[in-house]
PDB file of N, CA, C and O in Angstrom:
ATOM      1  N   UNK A   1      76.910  88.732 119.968  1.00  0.00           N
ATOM      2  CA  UNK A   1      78.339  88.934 120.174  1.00  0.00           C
ATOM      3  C   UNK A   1      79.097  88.505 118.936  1.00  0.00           C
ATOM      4  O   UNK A   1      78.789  87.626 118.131  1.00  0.00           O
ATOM      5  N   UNK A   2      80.252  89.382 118.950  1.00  0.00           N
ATOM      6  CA  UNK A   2      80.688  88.995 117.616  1.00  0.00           C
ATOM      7  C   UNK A   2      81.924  88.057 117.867  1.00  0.00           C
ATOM      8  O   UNK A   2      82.700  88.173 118.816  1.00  0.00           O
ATOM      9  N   UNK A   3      82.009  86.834 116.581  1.00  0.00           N
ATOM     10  CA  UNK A   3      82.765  85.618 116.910  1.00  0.00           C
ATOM     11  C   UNK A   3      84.330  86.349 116.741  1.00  0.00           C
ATOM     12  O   UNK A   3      84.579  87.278 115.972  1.00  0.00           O
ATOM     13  N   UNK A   4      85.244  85.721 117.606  1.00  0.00           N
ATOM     14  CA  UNK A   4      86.582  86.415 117.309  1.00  0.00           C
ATOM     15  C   UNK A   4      87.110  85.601 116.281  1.00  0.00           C
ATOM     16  O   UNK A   4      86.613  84.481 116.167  1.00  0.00           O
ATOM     17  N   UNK A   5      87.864  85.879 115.637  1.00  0.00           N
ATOM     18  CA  UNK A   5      88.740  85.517 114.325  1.00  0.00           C
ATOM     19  C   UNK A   5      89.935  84.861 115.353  1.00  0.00           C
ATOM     20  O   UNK A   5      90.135  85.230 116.510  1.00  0.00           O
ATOM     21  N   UNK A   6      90.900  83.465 114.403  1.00  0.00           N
ATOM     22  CA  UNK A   6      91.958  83.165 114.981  1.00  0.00           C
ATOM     23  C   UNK A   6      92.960  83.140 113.449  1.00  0.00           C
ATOM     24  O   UNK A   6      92.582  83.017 112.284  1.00  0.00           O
ATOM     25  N   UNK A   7      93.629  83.222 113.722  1.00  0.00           N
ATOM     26  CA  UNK A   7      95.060  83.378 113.021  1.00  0.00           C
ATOM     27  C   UNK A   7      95.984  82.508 113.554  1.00  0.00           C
ATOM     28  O   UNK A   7      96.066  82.509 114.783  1.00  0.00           O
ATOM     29  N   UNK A   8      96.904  81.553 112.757  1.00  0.00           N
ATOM     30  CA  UNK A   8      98.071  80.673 113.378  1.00  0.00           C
ATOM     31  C   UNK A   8      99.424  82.125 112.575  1.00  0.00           C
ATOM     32  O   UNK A   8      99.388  82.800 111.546  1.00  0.00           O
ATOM     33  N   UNK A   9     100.400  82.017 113.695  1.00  0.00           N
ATOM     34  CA  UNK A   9     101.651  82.643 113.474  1.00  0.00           C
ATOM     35  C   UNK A   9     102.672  82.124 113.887  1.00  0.00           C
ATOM     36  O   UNK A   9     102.845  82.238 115.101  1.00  0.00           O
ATOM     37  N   UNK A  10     103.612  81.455 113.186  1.00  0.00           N
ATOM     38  CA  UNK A  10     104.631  80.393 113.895  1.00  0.00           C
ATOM     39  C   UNK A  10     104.265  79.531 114.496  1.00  0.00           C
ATOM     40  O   UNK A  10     104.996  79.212 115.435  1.00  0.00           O
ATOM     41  N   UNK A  11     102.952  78.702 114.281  1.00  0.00           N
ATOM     42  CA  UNK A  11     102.768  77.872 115.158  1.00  0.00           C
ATOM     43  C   UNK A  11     101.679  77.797 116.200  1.00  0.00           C
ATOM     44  O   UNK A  11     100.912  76.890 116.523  1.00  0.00           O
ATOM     45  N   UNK A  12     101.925  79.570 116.807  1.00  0.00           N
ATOM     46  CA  UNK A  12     100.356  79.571 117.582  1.00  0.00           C
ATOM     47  C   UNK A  12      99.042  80.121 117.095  1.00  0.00           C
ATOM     48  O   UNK A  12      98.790  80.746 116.065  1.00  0.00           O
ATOM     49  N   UNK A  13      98.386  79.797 117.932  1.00  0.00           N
ATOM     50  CA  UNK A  13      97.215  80.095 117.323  1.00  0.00           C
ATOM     51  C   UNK A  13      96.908  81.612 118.386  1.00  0.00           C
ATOM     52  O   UNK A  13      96.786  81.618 119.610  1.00  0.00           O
ATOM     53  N   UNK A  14      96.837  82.936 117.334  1.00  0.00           N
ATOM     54  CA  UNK A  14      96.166  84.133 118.251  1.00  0.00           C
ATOM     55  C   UNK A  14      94.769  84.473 117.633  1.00  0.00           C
ATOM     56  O   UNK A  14      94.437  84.838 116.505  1.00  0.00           O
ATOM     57  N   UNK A  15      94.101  84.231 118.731  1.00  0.00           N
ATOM     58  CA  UNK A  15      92.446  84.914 118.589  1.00  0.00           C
ATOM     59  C   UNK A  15      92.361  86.667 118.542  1.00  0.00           C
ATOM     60  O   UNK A  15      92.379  87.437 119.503  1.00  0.00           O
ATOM     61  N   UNK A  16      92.278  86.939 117.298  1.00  0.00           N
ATOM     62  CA  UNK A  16      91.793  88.308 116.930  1.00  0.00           C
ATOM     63  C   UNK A  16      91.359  89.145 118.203  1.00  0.00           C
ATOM     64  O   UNK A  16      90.538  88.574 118.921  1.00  0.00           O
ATOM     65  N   UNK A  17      91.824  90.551 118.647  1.00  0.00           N
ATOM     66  CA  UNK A  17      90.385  90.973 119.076  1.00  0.00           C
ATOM     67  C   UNK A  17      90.177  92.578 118.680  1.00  0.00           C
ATOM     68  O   UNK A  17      90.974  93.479 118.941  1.00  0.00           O
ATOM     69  N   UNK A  18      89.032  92.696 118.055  1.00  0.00           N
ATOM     70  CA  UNK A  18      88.778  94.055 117.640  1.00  0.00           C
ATOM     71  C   UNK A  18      89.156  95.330 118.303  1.00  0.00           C
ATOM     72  O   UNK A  18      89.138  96.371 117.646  1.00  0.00           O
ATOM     73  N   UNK A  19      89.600  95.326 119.942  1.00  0.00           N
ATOM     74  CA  UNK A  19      90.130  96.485 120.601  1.00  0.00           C
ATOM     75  C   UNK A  19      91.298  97.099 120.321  1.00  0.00           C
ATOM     76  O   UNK A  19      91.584  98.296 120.328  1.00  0.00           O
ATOM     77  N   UNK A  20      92.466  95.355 119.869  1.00  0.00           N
ATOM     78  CA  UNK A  20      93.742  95.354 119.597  1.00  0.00           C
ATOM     79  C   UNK A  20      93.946  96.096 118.477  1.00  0.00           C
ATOM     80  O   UNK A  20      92.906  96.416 117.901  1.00  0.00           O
ATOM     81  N   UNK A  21      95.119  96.526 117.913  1.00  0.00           N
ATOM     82  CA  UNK A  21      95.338  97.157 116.845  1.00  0.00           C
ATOM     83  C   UNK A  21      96.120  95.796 115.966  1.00  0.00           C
ATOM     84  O   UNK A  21      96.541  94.782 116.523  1.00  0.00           O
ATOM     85  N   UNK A  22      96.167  96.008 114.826  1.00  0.00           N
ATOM     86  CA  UNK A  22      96.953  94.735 114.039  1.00  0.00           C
ATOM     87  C   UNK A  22      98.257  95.482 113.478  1.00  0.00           C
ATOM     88  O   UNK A  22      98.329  96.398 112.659  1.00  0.00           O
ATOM     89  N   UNK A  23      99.447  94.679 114.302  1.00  0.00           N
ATOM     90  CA  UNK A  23     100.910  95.035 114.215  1.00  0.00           C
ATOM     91  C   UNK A  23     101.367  93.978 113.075  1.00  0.00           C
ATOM     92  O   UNK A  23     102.160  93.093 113.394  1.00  0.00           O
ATOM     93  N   UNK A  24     100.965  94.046 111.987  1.00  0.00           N
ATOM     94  CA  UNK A  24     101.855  92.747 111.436  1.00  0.00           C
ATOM     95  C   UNK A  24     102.850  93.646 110.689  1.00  0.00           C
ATOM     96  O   UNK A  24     103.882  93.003 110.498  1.00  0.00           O
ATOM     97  N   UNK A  25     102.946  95.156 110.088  1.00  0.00           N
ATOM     98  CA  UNK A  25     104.000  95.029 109.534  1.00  0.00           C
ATOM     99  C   UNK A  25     104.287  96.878 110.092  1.00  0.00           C
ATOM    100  O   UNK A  25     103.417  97.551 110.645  1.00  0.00           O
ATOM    101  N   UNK A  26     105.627  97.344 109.779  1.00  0.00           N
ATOM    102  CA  UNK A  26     106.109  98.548 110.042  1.00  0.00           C
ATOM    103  C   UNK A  26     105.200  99.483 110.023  1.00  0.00           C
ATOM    104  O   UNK A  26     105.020 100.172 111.027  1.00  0.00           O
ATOM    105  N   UNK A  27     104.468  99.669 108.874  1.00  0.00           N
ATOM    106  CA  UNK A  27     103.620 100.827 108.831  1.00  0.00           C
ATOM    107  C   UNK A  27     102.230 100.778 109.822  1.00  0.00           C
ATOM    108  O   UNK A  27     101.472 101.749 109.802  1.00  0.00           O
ATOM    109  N   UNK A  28     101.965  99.731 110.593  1.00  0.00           N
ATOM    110  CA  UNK A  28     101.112  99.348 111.302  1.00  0.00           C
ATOM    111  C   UNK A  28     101.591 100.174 112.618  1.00  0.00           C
ATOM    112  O   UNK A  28     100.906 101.009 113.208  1.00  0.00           O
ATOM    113  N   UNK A  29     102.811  99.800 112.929  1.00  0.00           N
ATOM    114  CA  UNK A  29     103.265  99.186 114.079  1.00  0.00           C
ATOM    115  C   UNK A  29     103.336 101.233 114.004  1.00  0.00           C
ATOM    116  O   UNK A  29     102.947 101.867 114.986  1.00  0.00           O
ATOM    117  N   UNK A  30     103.772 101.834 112.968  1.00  0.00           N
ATOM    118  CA  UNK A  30     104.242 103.528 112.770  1.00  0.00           C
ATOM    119  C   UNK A  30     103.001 104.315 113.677  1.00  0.00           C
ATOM    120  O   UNK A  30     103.004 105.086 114.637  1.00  0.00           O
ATOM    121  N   UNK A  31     101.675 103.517 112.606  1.00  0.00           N
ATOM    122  CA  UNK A  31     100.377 104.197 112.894  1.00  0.00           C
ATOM    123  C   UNK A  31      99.990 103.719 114.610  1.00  0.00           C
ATOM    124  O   UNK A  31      99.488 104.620 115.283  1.00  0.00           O
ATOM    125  N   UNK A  32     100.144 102.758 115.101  1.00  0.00           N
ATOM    126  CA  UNK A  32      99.688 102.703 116.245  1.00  0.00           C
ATOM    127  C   UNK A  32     101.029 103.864 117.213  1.00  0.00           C
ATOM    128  O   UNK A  32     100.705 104.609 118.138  1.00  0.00           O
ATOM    129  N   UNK A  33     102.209 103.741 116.772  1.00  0.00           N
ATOM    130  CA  UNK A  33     102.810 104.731 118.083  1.00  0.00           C
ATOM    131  C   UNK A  33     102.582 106.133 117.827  1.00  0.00           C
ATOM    132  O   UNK A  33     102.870 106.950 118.702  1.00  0.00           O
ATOM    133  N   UNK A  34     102.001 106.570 116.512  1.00  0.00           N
ATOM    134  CA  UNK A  34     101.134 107.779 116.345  1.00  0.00           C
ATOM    135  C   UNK A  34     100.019 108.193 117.339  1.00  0.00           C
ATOM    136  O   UNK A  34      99.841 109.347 117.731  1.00  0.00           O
ATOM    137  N   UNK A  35      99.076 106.793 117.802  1.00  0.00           N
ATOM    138  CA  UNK A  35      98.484 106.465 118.136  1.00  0.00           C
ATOM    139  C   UNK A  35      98.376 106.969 119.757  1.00  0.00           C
ATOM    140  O   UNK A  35      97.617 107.760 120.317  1.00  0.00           O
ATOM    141  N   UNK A  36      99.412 106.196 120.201  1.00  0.00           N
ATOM    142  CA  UNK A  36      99.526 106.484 121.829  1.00  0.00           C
ATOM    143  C   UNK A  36     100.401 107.708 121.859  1.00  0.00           C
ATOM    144  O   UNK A  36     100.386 108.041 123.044  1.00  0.00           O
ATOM    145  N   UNK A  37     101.042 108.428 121.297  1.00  0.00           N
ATOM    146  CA  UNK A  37     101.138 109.804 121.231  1.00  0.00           C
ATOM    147  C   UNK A  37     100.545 110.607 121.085  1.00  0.00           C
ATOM    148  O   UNK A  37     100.778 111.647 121.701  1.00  0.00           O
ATOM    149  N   UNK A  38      99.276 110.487 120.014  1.00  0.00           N
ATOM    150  CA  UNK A  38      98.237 111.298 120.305  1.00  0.00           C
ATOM    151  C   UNK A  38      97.140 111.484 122.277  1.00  0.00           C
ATOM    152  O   UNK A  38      96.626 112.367 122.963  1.00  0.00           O
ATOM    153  N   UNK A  39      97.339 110.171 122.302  1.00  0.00           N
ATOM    154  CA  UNK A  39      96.361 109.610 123.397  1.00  0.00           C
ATOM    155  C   UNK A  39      97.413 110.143 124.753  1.00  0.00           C
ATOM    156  O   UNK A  39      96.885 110.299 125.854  1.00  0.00           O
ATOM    157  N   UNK A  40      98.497 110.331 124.627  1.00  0.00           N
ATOM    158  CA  UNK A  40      99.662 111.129 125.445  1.00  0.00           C
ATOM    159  C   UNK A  40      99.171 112.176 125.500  1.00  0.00           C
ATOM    160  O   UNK A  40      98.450 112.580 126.411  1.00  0.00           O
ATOM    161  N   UNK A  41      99.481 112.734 124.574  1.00  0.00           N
ATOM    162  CA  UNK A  41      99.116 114.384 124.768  1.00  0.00           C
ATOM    163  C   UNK A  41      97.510 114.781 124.837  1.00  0.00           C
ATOM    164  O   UNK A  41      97.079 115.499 125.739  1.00  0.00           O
ATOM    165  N   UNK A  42      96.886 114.379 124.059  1.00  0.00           N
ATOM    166  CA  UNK A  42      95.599 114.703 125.062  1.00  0.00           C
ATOM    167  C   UNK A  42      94.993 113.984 126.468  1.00  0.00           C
ATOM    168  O   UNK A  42      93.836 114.028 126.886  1.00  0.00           O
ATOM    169  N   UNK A  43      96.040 113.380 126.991  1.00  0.00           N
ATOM    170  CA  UNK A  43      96.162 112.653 128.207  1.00  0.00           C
ATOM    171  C   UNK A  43      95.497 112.252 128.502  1.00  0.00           C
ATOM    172  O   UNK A  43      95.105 112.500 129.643  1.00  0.00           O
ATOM    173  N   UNK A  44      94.589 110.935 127.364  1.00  0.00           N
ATOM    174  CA  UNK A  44      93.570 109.886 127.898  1.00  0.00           C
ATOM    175  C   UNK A  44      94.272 109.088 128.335  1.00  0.00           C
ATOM    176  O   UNK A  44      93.696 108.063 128.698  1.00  0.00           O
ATOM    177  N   UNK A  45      95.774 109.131 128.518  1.00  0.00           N
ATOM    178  CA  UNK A  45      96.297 107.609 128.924  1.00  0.00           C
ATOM    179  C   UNK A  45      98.017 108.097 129.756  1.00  0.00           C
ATOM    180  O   UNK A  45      98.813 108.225 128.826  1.00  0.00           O
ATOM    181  N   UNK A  46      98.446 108.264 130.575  1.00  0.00           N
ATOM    182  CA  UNK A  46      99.398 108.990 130.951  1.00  0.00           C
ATOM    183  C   UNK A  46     100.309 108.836 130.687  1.00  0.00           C
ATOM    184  O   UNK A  46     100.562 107.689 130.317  1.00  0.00           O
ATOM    185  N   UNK A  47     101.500 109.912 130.686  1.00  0.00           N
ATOM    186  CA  UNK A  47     102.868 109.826 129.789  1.00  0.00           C
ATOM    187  C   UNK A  47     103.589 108.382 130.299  1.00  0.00           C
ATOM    188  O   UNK A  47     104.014 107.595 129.454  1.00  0.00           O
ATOM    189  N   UNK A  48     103.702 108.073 131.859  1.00  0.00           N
ATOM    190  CA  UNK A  48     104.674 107.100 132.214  1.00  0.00           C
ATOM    191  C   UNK A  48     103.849 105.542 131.347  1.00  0.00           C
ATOM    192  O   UNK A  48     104.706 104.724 131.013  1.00  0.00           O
ATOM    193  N   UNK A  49     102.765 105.228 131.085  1.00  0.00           N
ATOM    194  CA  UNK A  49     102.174 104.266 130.279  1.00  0.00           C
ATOM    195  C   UNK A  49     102.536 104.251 128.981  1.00  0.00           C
ATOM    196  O   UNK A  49     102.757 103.221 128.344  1.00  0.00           O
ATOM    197  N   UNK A  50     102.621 105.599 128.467  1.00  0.00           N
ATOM    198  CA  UNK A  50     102.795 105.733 126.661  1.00  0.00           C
ATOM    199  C   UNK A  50     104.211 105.299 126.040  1.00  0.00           C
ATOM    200  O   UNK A  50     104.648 104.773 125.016  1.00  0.00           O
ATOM    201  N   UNK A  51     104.635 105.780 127.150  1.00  0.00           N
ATOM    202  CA  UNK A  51     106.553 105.819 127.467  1.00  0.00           C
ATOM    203  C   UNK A  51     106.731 104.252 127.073  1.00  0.00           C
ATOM    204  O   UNK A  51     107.439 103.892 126.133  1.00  0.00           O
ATOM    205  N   UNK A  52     105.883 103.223 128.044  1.00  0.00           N
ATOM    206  CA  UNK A  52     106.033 101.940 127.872  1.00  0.00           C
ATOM    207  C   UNK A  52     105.925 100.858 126.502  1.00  0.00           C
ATOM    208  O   UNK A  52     106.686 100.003 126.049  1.00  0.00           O
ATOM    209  N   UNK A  53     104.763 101.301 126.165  1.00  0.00           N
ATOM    210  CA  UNK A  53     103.881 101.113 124.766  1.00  0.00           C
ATOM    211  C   UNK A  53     104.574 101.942 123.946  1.00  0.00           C
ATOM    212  O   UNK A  53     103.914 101.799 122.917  1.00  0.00           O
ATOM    213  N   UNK A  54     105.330 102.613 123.705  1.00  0.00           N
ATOM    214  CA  UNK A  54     105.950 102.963 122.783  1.00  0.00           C
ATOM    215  C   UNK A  54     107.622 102.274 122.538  1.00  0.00           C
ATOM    216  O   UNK A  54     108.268 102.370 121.495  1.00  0.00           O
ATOM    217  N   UNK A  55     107.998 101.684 123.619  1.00  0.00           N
ATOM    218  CA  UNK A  55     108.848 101.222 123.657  1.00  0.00           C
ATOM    219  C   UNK A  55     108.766  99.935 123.358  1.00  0.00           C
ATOM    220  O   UNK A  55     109.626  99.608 122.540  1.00  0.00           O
ATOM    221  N   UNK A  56     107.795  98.742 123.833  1.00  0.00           N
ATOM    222  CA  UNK A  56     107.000  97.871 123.222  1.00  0.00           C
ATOM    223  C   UNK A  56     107.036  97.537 121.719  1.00  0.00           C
ATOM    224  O   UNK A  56     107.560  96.621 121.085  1.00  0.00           O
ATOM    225  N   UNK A  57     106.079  98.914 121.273  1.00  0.00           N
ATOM    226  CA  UNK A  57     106.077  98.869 119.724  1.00  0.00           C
ATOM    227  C   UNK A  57     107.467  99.104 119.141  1.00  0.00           C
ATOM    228  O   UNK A  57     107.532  98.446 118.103  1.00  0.00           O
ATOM    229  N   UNK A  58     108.390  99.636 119.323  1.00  0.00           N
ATOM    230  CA  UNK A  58     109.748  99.819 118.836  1.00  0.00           C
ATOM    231  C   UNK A  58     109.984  98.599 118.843  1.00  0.00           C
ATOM    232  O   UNK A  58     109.919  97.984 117.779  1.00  0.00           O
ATOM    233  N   UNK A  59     110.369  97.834 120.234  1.00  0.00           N
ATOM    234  CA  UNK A  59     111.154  96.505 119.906  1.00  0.00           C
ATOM    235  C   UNK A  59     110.102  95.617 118.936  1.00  0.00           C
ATOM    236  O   UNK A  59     110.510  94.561 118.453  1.00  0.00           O
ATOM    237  N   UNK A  60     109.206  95.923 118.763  1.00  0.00           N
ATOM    238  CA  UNK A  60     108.368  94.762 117.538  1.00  0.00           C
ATOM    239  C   UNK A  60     108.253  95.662 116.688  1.00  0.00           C
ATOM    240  O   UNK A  60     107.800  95.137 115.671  1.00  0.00           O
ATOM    241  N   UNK A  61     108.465  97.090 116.491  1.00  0.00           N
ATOM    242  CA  UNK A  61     109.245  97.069 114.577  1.00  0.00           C
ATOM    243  C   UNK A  61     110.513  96.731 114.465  1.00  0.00           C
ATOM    244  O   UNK A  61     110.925  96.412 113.350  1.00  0.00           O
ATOM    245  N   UNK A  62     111.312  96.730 115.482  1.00  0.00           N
ATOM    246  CA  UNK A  62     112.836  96.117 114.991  1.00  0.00           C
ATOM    247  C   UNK A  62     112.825  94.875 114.877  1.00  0.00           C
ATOM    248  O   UNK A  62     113.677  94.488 114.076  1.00  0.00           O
ATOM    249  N   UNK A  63     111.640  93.300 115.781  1.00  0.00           N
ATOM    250  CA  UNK A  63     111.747  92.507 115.125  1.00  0.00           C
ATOM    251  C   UNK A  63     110.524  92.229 113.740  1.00  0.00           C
ATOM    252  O   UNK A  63     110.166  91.166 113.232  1.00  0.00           O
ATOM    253  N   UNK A  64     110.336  92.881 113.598  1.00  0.00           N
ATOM    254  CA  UNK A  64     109.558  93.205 111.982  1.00  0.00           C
ATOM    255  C   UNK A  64     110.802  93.044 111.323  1.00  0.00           C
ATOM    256  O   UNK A  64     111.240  91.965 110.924  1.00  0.00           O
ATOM    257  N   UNK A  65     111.352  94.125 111.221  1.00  0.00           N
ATOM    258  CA  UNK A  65     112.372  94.456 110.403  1.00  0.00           C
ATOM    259  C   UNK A  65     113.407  93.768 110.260  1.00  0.00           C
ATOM    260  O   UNK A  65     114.049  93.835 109.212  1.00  0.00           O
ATOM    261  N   UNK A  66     113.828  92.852 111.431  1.00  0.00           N
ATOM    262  CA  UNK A  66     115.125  91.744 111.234  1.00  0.00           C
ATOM    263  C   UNK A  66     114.418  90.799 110.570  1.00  0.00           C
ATOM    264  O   UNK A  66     114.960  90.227 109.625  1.00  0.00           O
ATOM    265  N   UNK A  67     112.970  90.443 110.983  1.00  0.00           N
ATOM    266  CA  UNK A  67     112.623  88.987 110.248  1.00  0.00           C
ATOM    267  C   UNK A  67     112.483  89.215 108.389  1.00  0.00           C
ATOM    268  O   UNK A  67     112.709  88.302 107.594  1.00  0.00           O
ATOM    269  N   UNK A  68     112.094  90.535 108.016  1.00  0.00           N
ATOM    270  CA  UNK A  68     111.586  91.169 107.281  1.00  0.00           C
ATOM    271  C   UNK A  68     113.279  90.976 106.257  1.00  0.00           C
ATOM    272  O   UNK A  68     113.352  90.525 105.114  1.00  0.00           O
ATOM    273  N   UNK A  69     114.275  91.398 106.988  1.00  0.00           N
ATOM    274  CA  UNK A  69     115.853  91.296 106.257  1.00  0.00           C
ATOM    275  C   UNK A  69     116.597  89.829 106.614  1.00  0.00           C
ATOM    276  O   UNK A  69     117.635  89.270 106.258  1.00  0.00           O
ATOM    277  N   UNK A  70     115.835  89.619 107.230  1.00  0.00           N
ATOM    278  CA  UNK A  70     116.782  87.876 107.466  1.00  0.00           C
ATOM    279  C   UNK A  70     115.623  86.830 105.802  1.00  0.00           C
ATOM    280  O   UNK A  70     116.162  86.248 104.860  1.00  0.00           O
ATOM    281  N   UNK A  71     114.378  86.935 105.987  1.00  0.00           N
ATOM    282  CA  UNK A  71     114.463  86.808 104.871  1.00  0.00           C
ATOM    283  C   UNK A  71     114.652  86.648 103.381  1.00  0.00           C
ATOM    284  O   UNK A  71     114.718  85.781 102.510  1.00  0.00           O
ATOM    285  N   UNK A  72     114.711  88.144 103.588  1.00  0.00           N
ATOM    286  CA  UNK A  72     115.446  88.887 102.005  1.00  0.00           C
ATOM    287  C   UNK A  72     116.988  88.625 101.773  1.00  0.00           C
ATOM    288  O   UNK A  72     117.478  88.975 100.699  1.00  0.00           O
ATOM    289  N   UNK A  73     117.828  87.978 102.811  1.00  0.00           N
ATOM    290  CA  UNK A  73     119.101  87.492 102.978  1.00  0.00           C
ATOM    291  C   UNK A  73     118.758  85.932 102.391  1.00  0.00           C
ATOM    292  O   UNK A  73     119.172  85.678 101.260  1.00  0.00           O
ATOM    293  N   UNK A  74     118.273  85.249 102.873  1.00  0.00           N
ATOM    294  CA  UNK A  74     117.780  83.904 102.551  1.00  0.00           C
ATOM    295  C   UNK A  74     117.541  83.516 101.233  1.00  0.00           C
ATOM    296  O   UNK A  74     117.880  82.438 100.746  1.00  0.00           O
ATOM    297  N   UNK A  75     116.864  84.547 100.587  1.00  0.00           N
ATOM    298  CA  UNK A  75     116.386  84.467  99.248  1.00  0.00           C
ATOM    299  C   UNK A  75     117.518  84.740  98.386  1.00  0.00           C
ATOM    300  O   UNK A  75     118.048  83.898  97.661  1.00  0.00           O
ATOM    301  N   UNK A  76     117.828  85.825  98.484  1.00  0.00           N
ATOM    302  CA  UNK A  76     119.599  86.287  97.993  1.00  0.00           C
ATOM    303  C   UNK A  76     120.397  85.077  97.880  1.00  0.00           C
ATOM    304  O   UNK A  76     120.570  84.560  96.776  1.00  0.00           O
ATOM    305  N   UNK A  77     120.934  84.551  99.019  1.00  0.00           N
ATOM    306  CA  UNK A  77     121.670  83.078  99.079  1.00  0.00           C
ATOM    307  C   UNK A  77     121.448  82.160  98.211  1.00  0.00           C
ATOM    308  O   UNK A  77     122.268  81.620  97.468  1.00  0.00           O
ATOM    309  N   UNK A  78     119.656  81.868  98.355  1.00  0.00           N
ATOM    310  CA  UNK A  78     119.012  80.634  97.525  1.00  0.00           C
ATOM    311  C   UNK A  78     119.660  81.166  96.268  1.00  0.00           C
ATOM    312  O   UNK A  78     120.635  80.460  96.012  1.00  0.00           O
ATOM    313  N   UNK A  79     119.459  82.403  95.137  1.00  0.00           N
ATOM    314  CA  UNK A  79     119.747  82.513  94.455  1.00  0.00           C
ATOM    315  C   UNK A  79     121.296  82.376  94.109  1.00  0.00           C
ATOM    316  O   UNK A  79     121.569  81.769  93.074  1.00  0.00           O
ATOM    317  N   UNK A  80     122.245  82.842  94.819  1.00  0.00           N
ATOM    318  CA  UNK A  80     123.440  83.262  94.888  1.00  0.00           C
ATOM    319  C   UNK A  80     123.828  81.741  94.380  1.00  0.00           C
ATOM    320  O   UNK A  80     124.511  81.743  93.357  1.00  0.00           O
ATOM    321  N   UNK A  81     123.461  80.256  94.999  1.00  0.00           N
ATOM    322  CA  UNK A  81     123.801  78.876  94.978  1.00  0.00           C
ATOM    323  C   UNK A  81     123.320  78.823  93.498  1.00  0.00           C
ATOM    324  O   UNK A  81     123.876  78.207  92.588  1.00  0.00           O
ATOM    325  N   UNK A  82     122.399  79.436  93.432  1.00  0.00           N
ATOM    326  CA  UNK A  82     121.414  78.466  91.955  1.00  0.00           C
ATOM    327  C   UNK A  82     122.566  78.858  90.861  1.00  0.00           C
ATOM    328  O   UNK A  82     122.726  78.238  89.809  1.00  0.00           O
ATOM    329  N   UNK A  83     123.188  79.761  91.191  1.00  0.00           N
ATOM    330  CA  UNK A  83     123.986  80.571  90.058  1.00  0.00           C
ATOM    331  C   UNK A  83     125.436  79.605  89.917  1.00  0.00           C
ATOM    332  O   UNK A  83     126.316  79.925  89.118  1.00  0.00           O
TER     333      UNK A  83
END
């Protein structure tokens, strides 16, 4: 059996698992709702489920994307003071 991988993220600790897909950044998060759209329409997985999981993945690229610009705001500032 293969050992699972752990990762700390803010604090917790998430154990890897090879079934999962890895959402850490936009283009991840793009390719997996590609993903369950494909699996929609050839209906290994049914529309009212995909509907869900796609909505899922939206709200975690929008918080991608706020943490991703609250950042890049932060850094801006730091600089903005140094000046």
């Amino acid at each position: 059996m293969k050992e699972k991988q752990q990762q700390t993220i803010e604090g917790e600790v998430i154990v890897s698992n090879p079934t999962r897909p890895r959402l850490a950044n936009i283009k991840d998060v793009r390719r997996e709702i590609a993903a369950v759209y494909k699996e929609a329409r050839l209906r290994v997985i049914p529309t009212q489920e995909a509907t869900r999981l796609v909505y899922m993945l939206i709200s975690l690229g929008n918080m991608i994307k706020d943490t991703e610009l609250e950042e890049r705001i932060t850094e801006l500032e730091k600089l903005s003071d140094k000046s």
